[in-house]
Amino acid sequence: MVKAAWIGLGVMGHPMAMYLSRHPDIELTIYNRTTEKAANWCREHDGIIARTIEDAAKGAAFVFSCVGNDEDLKEVTTGPEGAFKTMPQEAVFIDHSTISASAAREVADIARTQNLYFLDAPVTGGQKGAEAGTLSIMVGGEATALQTAQPLIETYSSAIQHMGPPGSGQLTKMVNQIAISGLVQGLAEAINFAKAANLDVEKVLSVTTKGAARSWQMENSGKSMAEGHFDFGFAVDWMRKDLGICLDEAGRNGADLPVTTQVKSFLDEVSQKGSGRKDITSLITRLT
Ligand code: NAP
């Protein structure tokens, strides 16, 4: 059996760890900062609860995380009580959070000095993709480390792409978030227009999802957006974090992001009105 550890059982981490725990060769230890989430996870799935990250990572050949932002990732890896303290030599840390490319490079550099590997492996596919085990994953870091981790990552993904050196997984995720931001705002405007025109929105979505306006967002979130359900999915505040990262990076590479800048300010408005934990499709609430 191979020992692995999972840190962070949130919206995404909970189902991803579930799929990993079903791998026949894996003995999984889990850690969640809020302990009751770890207890809940263990009631349904096979795993050992660790009280600290250091305990979870001890003896683990692979340590996975899906936490929050740059600071959270640093805390769980290189922090005073982080996984790097106890991971064995040559072990691989796979991070599925969305963070900046510079933080990913910084943690990867520290990993190398400690004879560890670090892969920045952000995901796309949303809560539904995580629950279905069909996430698409973009990976930066040593190709050989990815090769050893790949059979485990495959338990919760349908596509894995090695992008290049440390940070390149996160740069690819930025491309993904830039593409999504304008798309969700466009979908919000379209549904709001359909309502203003007194059309049957269900029929509108039924016909438009079969044509050129079709998108993952339209197929998976169009109906709930029209009905005003936002208690799920990808939080407004996570998208604000991600677009902030994209705008910082664009400040360095010179790419012009006018729509992304605008959508970021719309998300700031939605968050200020108390919907920071709602799904990003709550962008439509600005229009209604
Ligand atoms: P979430 O539901 O808020 O879960 C975050 C998890 O990370 C929780 O288990 C939280 O512990 C843990 N955590 C955060 N900071 C920590 C710290 N400093 N130390 C220890 N544990 C910490 O978030 P999520 O939606 O799963 O998203 C997680 C990551 O995936 C984010 O980077 C997000 O941008 C990215 N992502 C999300 C989606 C999506 O659709 N939701 C899609 C793609 C990528 P507690 O339970 O104690 O708070």
CSV table of C-alpha atoms and ligand atoms in Angstrom, one decimal:
chain,number,residue,atom,x,y,z
A,1,MET,CA,0.0,0.0,0.0
A,2,VAL,CA,1.1,3.6,-0.7
A,3,LYS,CA,0.5,6.2,1.9
A,4,ALA,CA,-1.1,9.4,0.8
A,5,ALA,CA,-2.5,12.5,2.6
A,6,TRP,CA,-5.3,15.0,1.7
A,7,ILE,CA,-5.5,18.5,3.1
A,8,GLY,CA,-8.7,20.5,2.7
A,9,LEU,CA,-12.1,18.9,2.4
A,10,GLY,CA,-14.1,21.8,1.1
A,11,VAL,CA,-16.5,22.0,-1.9
A,12,MET,CA,-13.8,20.6,-4.2
A,13,GLY,CA,-11.6,18.6,-1.9
A,14,HIS,CA,-14.3,16.5,-0.3
A,15,PRO,CA,-15.3,14.6,-3.5
A,16,MET,CA,-11.8,14.6,-4.9
A,17,ALA,CA,-10.5,12.9,-1.7
A,18,MET,CA,-13.4,10.5,-1.9
A,19,TYR,CA,-12.3,9.3,-5.4
A,20,LEU,CA,-8.7,9.0,-4.3
A,21,SER,CA,-9.7,6.9,-1.2
A,22,ARG,CA,-11.2,4.3,-3.6
A,23,HIS,CA,-7.8,3.6,-5.3
A,24,PRO,CA,-7.0,0.0,-4.3
A,25,ASP,CA,-3.4,0.7,-3.5
A,26,ILE,CA,-3.9,3.9,-1.4
A,27,GLU,CA,-4.0,4.2,2.4
A,28,LEU,CA,-5.4,7.8,2.8
A,29,THR,CA,-5.0,10.1,5.8
A,30,ILE,CA,-7.1,13.2,5.7
A,31,TYR,CA,-6.8,16.6,7.5
A,32,ASN,CA,-9.3,19.5,7.6
A,33,ARG,CA,-8.7,22.6,9.7
A,34,THR,CA,-12.4,22.6,10.8
A,35,THR,CA,-12.3,19.1,12.4
A,36,GLU,CA,-16.1,18.3,12.0
A,37,LYS,CA,-15.7,18.3,8.2
A,38,ALA,CA,-13.0,15.6,8.5
A,39,ALA,CA,-15.3,13.6,10.9
A,40,ASN,CA,-18.2,13.9,8.4
A,41,TRP,CA,-16.0,12.8,5.5
A,42,CYS,CA,-14.8,9.8,7.4
A,43,ARG,CA,-18.4,8.7,8.3
A,44,GLU,CA,-18.9,8.1,4.5
A,45,HIS,CA,-15.5,7.2,3.2
A,46,ASP,CA,-12.4,5.2,4.1
A,47,GLY,CA,-9.6,7.3,5.6
A,48,ILE,CA,-7.7,8.0,8.8
A,49,ILE,CA,-8.2,11.4,10.4
A,50,ALA,CA,-5.0,13.3,11.3
A,51,ARG,CA,-5.2,16.0,14.0
A,52,THR,CA,-2.3,18.1,12.4
A,53,ILE,CA,-1.0,18.6,8.9
A,54,GLU,CA,2.4,17.3,10.1
A,55,ASP,CA,0.9,14.1,11.3
A,56,ALA,CA,-1.1,13.7,8.0
A,57,ALA,CA,2.1,14.1,5.9
A,58,LYS,CA,4.3,11.8,8.0
A,59,GLY,CA,5.4,8.9,5.8
A,60,ALA,CA,3.2,10.0,2.9
A,61,ALA,CA,4.7,9.5,-0.6
A,62,PHE,CA,2.0,11.8,-2.0
A,63,VAL,CA,0.4,14.8,-0.2
A,64,PHE,CA,-2.6,16.5,-1.9
A,65,SER,CA,-4.2,19.9,-1.1
A,66,CYS,CA,-7.1,21.9,-2.2
A,67,VAL,CA,-7.2,25.0,0.1
A,68,GLY,CA,-7.7,28.7,-0.7
A,69,ASN,CA,-5.2,31.4,-1.6
A,70,ASP,CA,-1.4,31.9,-1.7
A,71,GLU,CA,-1.1,32.3,2.1
A,72,ASP,CA,-3.2,29.2,2.8
A,73,LEU,CA,-1.0,27.1,0.5
A,74,LYS,CA,2.2,28.4,2.1
A,75,GLU,CA,0.7,27.7,5.6
A,76,VAL,CA,0.0,24.1,4.7
A,77,THR,CA,3.4,23.5,2.9
A,78,THR,CA,6.3,25.6,4.1
A,79,GLY,CA,4.6,27.0,7.3
A,80,PRO,CA,5.9,26.2,10.8
A,81,GLU,CA,3.4,23.4,11.0
A,82,GLY,CA,3.3,22.6,7.3
A,83,ALA,CA,3.6,19.3,5.4
A,84,PHE,CA,7.2,19.9,4.3
A,85,LYS,CA,8.3,19.4,7.9
A,86,THR,CA,7.4,15.7,7.9
A,87,MET,CA,7.1,14.6,4.2
A,88,PRO,CA,9.7,11.9,3.4
A,89,GLN,CA,12.5,12.5,0.9
A,90,GLU,CA,11.4,12.4,-2.8
A,91,ALA,CA,7.7,12.7,-1.8
A,92,VAL,CA,5.4,14.7,-4.1
A,93,PHE,CA,3.1,17.5,-3.0
A,94,ILE,CA,0.2,18.1,-5.4
A,95,ASP,CA,-1.7,21.4,-4.9
A,96,HIS,CA,-5.1,21.8,-6.6
A,97,SER,CA,-5.8,25.3,-5.2
A,98,THR,CA,-5.9,28.3,-7.5
A,99,ILE,CA,-3.0,30.5,-6.5
A,100,SER,CA,-0.5,32.9,-8.1
A,101,ALA,CA,2.2,31.5,-10.4
A,102,SER,CA,4.8,33.3,-8.2
A,103,ALA,CA,3.6,31.6,-5.0
A,104,ALA,CA,3.7,28.2,-6.9
A,105,ARG,CA,7.3,28.8,-8.0
A,106,GLU,CA,8.4,29.9,-4.5
A,107,VAL,CA,7.0,26.8,-2.9
A,108,ALA,CA,8.4,24.6,-5.7
A,109,ASP,CA,11.9,26.1,-5.1
A,110,ILE,CA,11.7,25.4,-1.4
A,111,ALA,CA,10.5,21.8,-2.1
A,112,ARG,CA,13.6,21.2,-4.2
A,113,THR,CA,16.0,22.4,-1.5
A,114,GLN,CA,14.3,19.8,0.8
A,115,ASN,CA,14.5,17.0,-1.8
A,116,LEU,CA,10.7,17.1,-2.3
A,117,TYR,CA,8.6,17.7,-5.4
A,118,PHE,CA,5.9,20.3,-5.8
A,119,LEU,CA,3.3,20.3,-8.6
A,120,ASP,CA,1.0,23.2,-9.1
A,121,ALA,CA,-2.1,21.4,-10.4
A,122,PRO,CA,-5.2,23.7,-10.5
A,123,VAL,CA,-8.4,22.2,-11.7
A,124,THR,CA,-11.4,23.2,-13.8
A,125,GLY,CA,-14.8,21.6,-14.0
A,126,GLY,CA,-16.4,23.1,-10.9
A,127,GLN,CA,-18.3,21.4,-8.1
A,128,LYS,CA,-20.1,19.2,-10.6
A,129,GLY,CA,-16.8,18.1,-12.2
A,130,ALA,CA,-15.4,17.3,-8.8
A,131,GLU,CA,-18.5,15.3,-7.7
A,132,ALA,CA,-18.4,13.4,-11.0
A,133,GLY,CA,-14.7,12.8,-10.9
A,134,THR,CA,-14.2,14.4,-14.3
A,135,LEU,CA,-12.0,17.4,-13.5
A,136,SER,CA,-9.6,18.8,-16.1
A,137,ILE,CA,-6.2,19.4,-14.6
A,138,MET,CA,-3.3,21.6,-15.7
A,139,VAL,CA,0.1,20.9,-14.2
A,140,GLY,CA,3.3,22.8,-13.7
A,141,GLY,CA,6.5,21.2,-12.3
A,142,GLU,CA,8.7,18.2,-12.9
A,143,ALA,CA,7.3,15.8,-15.5
A,144,THR,CA,8.8,12.8,-13.7
A,145,ALA,CA,6.9,13.7,-10.5
A,146,LEU,CA,3.7,14.0,-12.4
A,147,GLN,CA,4.3,10.6,-14.0
A,148,THR,CA,4.4,9.0,-10.5
A,149,ALA,CA,1.3,10.9,-9.2
A,150,GLN,CA,-0.7,10.6,-12.4
A,151,PRO,CA,-2.5,7.3,-11.6
A,152,LEU,CA,-3.7,8.8,-8.4
A,153,ILE,CA,-4.8,12.1,-10.0
A,154,GLU,CA,-6.7,10.1,-12.6
A,155,THR,CA,-9.1,8.9,-9.9
A,156,TYR,CA,-10.9,12.3,-10.0
A,157,SER,CA,-10.1,13.6,-13.4
A,158,SER,CA,-10.8,13.1,-17.1
A,159,ALA,CA,-7.9,15.1,-18.5
A,160,ILE,CA,-4.4,15.9,-17.2
A,161,GLN,CA,-2.1,18.1,-19.1
A,162,HIS,CA,1.6,18.8,-18.2
A,163,MET,CA,2.2,22.5,-19.1
A,164,GLY,CA,5.9,23.0,-18.3
A,165,PRO,CA,7.9,24.3,-15.3
A,166,PRO,CA,6.6,25.4,-11.9
A,167,GLY,CA,3.9,28.0,-12.2
A,168,SER,CA,2.7,27.1,-15.7
A,169,GLY,CA,-0.3,25.1,-14.3
A,170,GLN,CA,-1.4,28.3,-12.5
A,171,LEU,CA,-0.8,30.5,-15.6
A,172,THR,CA,-3.0,28.1,-17.6
A,173,LYS,CA,-5.7,28.3,-14.9
A,174,MET,CA,-5.6,32.1,-15.3
A,175,VAL,CA,-6.4,31.7,-19.0
A,176,ASN,CA,-9.4,29.5,-18.0
A,177,GLN,CA,-10.6,32.1,-15.5
A,178,ILE,CA,-10.3,35.0,-17.9
A,179,ALA,CA,-12.4,33.0,-20.4
A,180,ILE,CA,-15.0,32.2,-17.8
A,181,SER,CA,-15.4,35.7,-16.4
A,182,GLY,CA,-16.8,37.4,-19.5
A,183,LEU,CA,-18.8,34.3,-20.4
A,184,VAL,CA,-20.7,34.2,-17.1
A,185,GLN,CA,-21.4,37.9,-17.3
A,186,GLY,CA,-22.6,37.4,-20.9
A,187,LEU,CA,-24.9,34.6,-19.8
A,188,ALA,CA,-26.3,36.8,-16.9
A,189,GLU,CA,-27.1,39.5,-19.4
A,190,ALA,CA,-28.7,37.0,-21.8
A,191,ILE,CA,-31.0,35.5,-19.2
A,192,ASN,CA,-31.9,38.9,-17.8
A,193,PHE,CA,-32.8,40.0,-21.3
A,194,ALA,CA,-34.9,36.9,-21.9
A,195,LYS,CA,-36.9,37.7,-18.8
A,196,ALA,CA,-37.3,41.3,-19.7
A,197,ALA,CA,-38.6,40.2,-23.1
A,198,ASN,CA,-41.2,37.9,-21.3
A,199,LEU,CA,-39.8,34.8,-23.0
A,200,ASP,CA,-40.0,31.3,-21.5
A,201,VAL,CA,-36.5,31.1,-20.2
A,202,GLU,CA,-36.6,27.3,-20.0
A,203,LYS,CA,-37.5,27.1,-23.8
A,204,VAL,CA,-34.8,29.8,-24.5
A,205,LEU,CA,-32.1,27.6,-22.8
A,206,SER,CA,-33.4,24.5,-24.4
A,207,VAL,CA,-32.9,25.9,-27.9
A,208,THR,CA,-29.8,28.0,-27.3
A,209,THR,CA,-27.8,25.2,-25.6
A,210,LYS,CA,-28.1,23.3,-29.0
A,211,GLY,CA,-26.5,26.2,-31.0
A,212,ALA,CA,-23.5,28.4,-31.1
A,213,ALA,CA,-24.2,30.1,-27.8
A,214,ARG,CA,-23.8,26.8,-26.0
A,215,SER,CA,-21.3,26.6,-23.1
A,216,TRP,CA,-20.6,24.6,-20.0
A,217,GLN,CA,-21.9,27.5,-17.9
A,218,MET,CA,-25.1,27.7,-19.9
A,219,GLU,CA,-25.7,23.9,-19.7
A,220,ASN,CA,-24.9,23.5,-16.1
A,221,SER,CA,-25.9,26.8,-14.5
A,222,GLY,CA,-28.3,28.5,-16.9
A,223,LYS,CA,-31.5,27.0,-15.2
A,224,SER,CA,-30.4,27.7,-11.6
A,225,MET,CA,-29.3,31.2,-12.6
A,226,ALA,CA,-32.7,31.9,-14.1
A,227,GLU,CA,-34.4,30.5,-11.0
A,228,GLY,CA,-32.2,32.5,-8.6
A,229,HIS,CA,-30.4,29.6,-6.9
A,230,PHE,CA,-26.8,30.4,-5.9
A,231,ASP,CA,-26.1,28.3,-2.8
A,232,PHE,CA,-23.5,26.0,-4.4
A,233,GLY,CA,-20.5,25.9,-6.6
A,234,PHE,CA,-17.7,28.4,-7.2
A,235,ALA,CA,-17.8,31.2,-4.7
A,236,VAL,CA,-17.8,34.9,-5.8
A,237,ASP,CA,-14.9,35.6,-3.4
A,238,TRP,CA,-12.8,32.8,-4.9
A,239,MET,CA,-13.4,34.3,-8.4
A,240,ARG,CA,-12.5,37.8,-7.1
A,241,LYS,CA,-9.2,36.2,-5.8
A,242,ASP,CA,-8.6,34.5,-9.2
A,243,LEU,CA,-9.3,37.6,-11.3
A,244,GLY,CA,-7.1,39.6,-9.0
A,245,ILE,CA,-4.3,37.1,-9.7
A,246,CYS,CA,-5.0,37.4,-13.5
A,247,LEU,CA,-4.9,41.2,-13.4
A,248,ASP,CA,-1.6,41.1,-11.4
A,249,GLU,CA,0.0,38.7,-13.9
A,250,ALA,CA,-1.3,40.8,-16.9
A,251,GLY,CA,0.3,43.9,-15.2
A,252,ARG,CA,3.6,42.0,-15.6
A,253,ASN,CA,3.1,40.4,-19.1
A,254,GLY,CA,1.3,43.4,-20.7
A,255,ALA,CA,-1.9,41.5,-21.8
A,256,ASP,CA,-4.9,43.8,-22.0
A,257,LEU,CA,-7.9,42.5,-19.9
A,258,PRO,CA,-10.7,45.1,-20.2
A,259,VAL,CA,-13.7,42.7,-19.8
A,260,THR,CA,-12.0,40.8,-16.9
A,261,THR,CA,-11.3,44.1,-15.1
A,262,GLN,CA,-15.0,45.0,-15.5
A,263,VAL,CA,-16.3,41.7,-14.3
A,264,LYS,CA,-14.0,41.8,-11.3
A,265,SER,CA,-15.6,45.1,-10.3
A,266,PHE,CA,-19.1,43.6,-10.7
A,267,LEU,CA,-18.1,40.6,-8.5
A,268,ASP,CA,-16.7,43.1,-5.9
A,269,GLU,CA,-20.2,44.7,-5.9
A,270,VAL,CA,-22.0,41.4,-5.4
A,271,SER,CA,-19.6,40.4,-2.6
A,272,GLN,CA,-20.1,43.8,-0.8
A,273,LYS,CA,-23.8,43.0,-0.8
A,274,GLY,CA,-23.2,39.9,1.2
A,275,SER,CA,-23.0,37.2,-1.5
A,276,GLY,CA,-19.3,36.4,-1.3
A,277,ARG,CA,-19.9,32.7,-0.7
A,278,LYS,CA,-22.6,32.4,-3.4
A,279,ASP,CA,-21.9,30.9,-6.8
A,280,ILE,CA,-20.5,33.3,-9.4
A,281,THR,CA,-23.7,33.0,-11.4
A,282,SER,CA,-25.1,35.4,-8.8
A,283,LEU,CA,-23.6,38.0,-11.0
A,284,ILE,CA,-27.1,38.2,-12.5
A,285,THR,CA,-28.4,39.7,-9.2
A,286,ARG,CA,-26.8,43.0,-10.2
A,287,LEU,CA,-29.1,43.2,-13.2
A,288,THR,CA,-32.4,42.3,-11.6
B,1,NAP,P1,-13.9,25.8,0.2
B,1,NAP,O1,-15.1,25.0,0.1
B,1,NAP,O2,-13.9,27.1,0.9
B,1,NAP,O3,-12.8,24.8,0.9
B,1,NAP,C1,-11.5,25.3,1.2
B,1,NAP,C2,-10.8,24.2,2.1
B,1,NAP,O4,-9.5,24.6,2.3
B,1,NAP,C3,-11.5,24.0,3.4
B,1,NAP,O5,-11.4,22.6,3.7
B,1,NAP,C4,-10.7,24.9,4.3
B,1,NAP,O6,-10.7,24.4,5.7
B,1,NAP,C5,-9.3,24.6,3.8
B,1,NAP,N1,-8.4,25.7,4.1
B,1,NAP,C6,-8.4,27.0,3.6
B,1,NAP,N2,-7.3,27.7,4.1
B,1,NAP,C7,-6.7,26.8,4.9
B,1,NAP,C8,-5.5,27.0,5.8
B,1,NAP,N3,-4.8,28.1,5.8
B,1,NAP,N4,-5.1,25.9,6.5
B,1,NAP,C9,-5.8,24.7,6.4
B,1,NAP,N5,-6.9,24.5,5.6
B,1,NAP,C10,-7.3,25.6,4.9
B,1,NAP,O7,-13.2,26.1,-1.2
B,1,NAP,P2,-13.4,25.2,-2.6
B,1,NAP,O8,-14.5,25.8,-3.4
B,1,NAP,O9,-13.2,23.8,-2.3
B,1,NAP,O10,-12.0,25.8,-3.4
B,1,NAP,C11,-10.7,25.3,-2.9
B,1,NAP,C12,-9.7,25.8,-4.0
B,1,NAP,O11,-10.1,25.3,-5.3
B,1,NAP,C13,-9.6,27.4,-4.1
B,1,NAP,O12,-8.3,27.7,-4.4
B,1,NAP,C14,-10.5,27.6,-5.3
B,1,NAP,O13,-10.2,28.8,-6.0
B,1,NAP,C15,-10.3,26.4,-6.2
B,1,NAP,N6,-11.3,26.0,-7.1
B,1,NAP,C16,-12.6,26.0,-6.7
B,1,NAP,C17,-13.6,25.6,-7.6
B,1,NAP,C18,-15.1,25.5,-7.3
B,1,NAP,O14,-15.9,25.4,-8.2
B,1,NAP,N7,-15.5,25.6,-6.0
B,1,NAP,C19,-13.3,25.2,-8.9
B,1,NAP,C20,-11.9,25.2,-9.3
B,1,NAP,C21,-11.0,25.6,-8.4
B,1,NAP,P3,-12.0,24.9,6.7
B,1,NAP,O15,-13.0,23.8,6.4
B,1,NAP,O16,-11.4,24.8,8.0
B,1,NAP,O17,-12.4,26.2,6.2
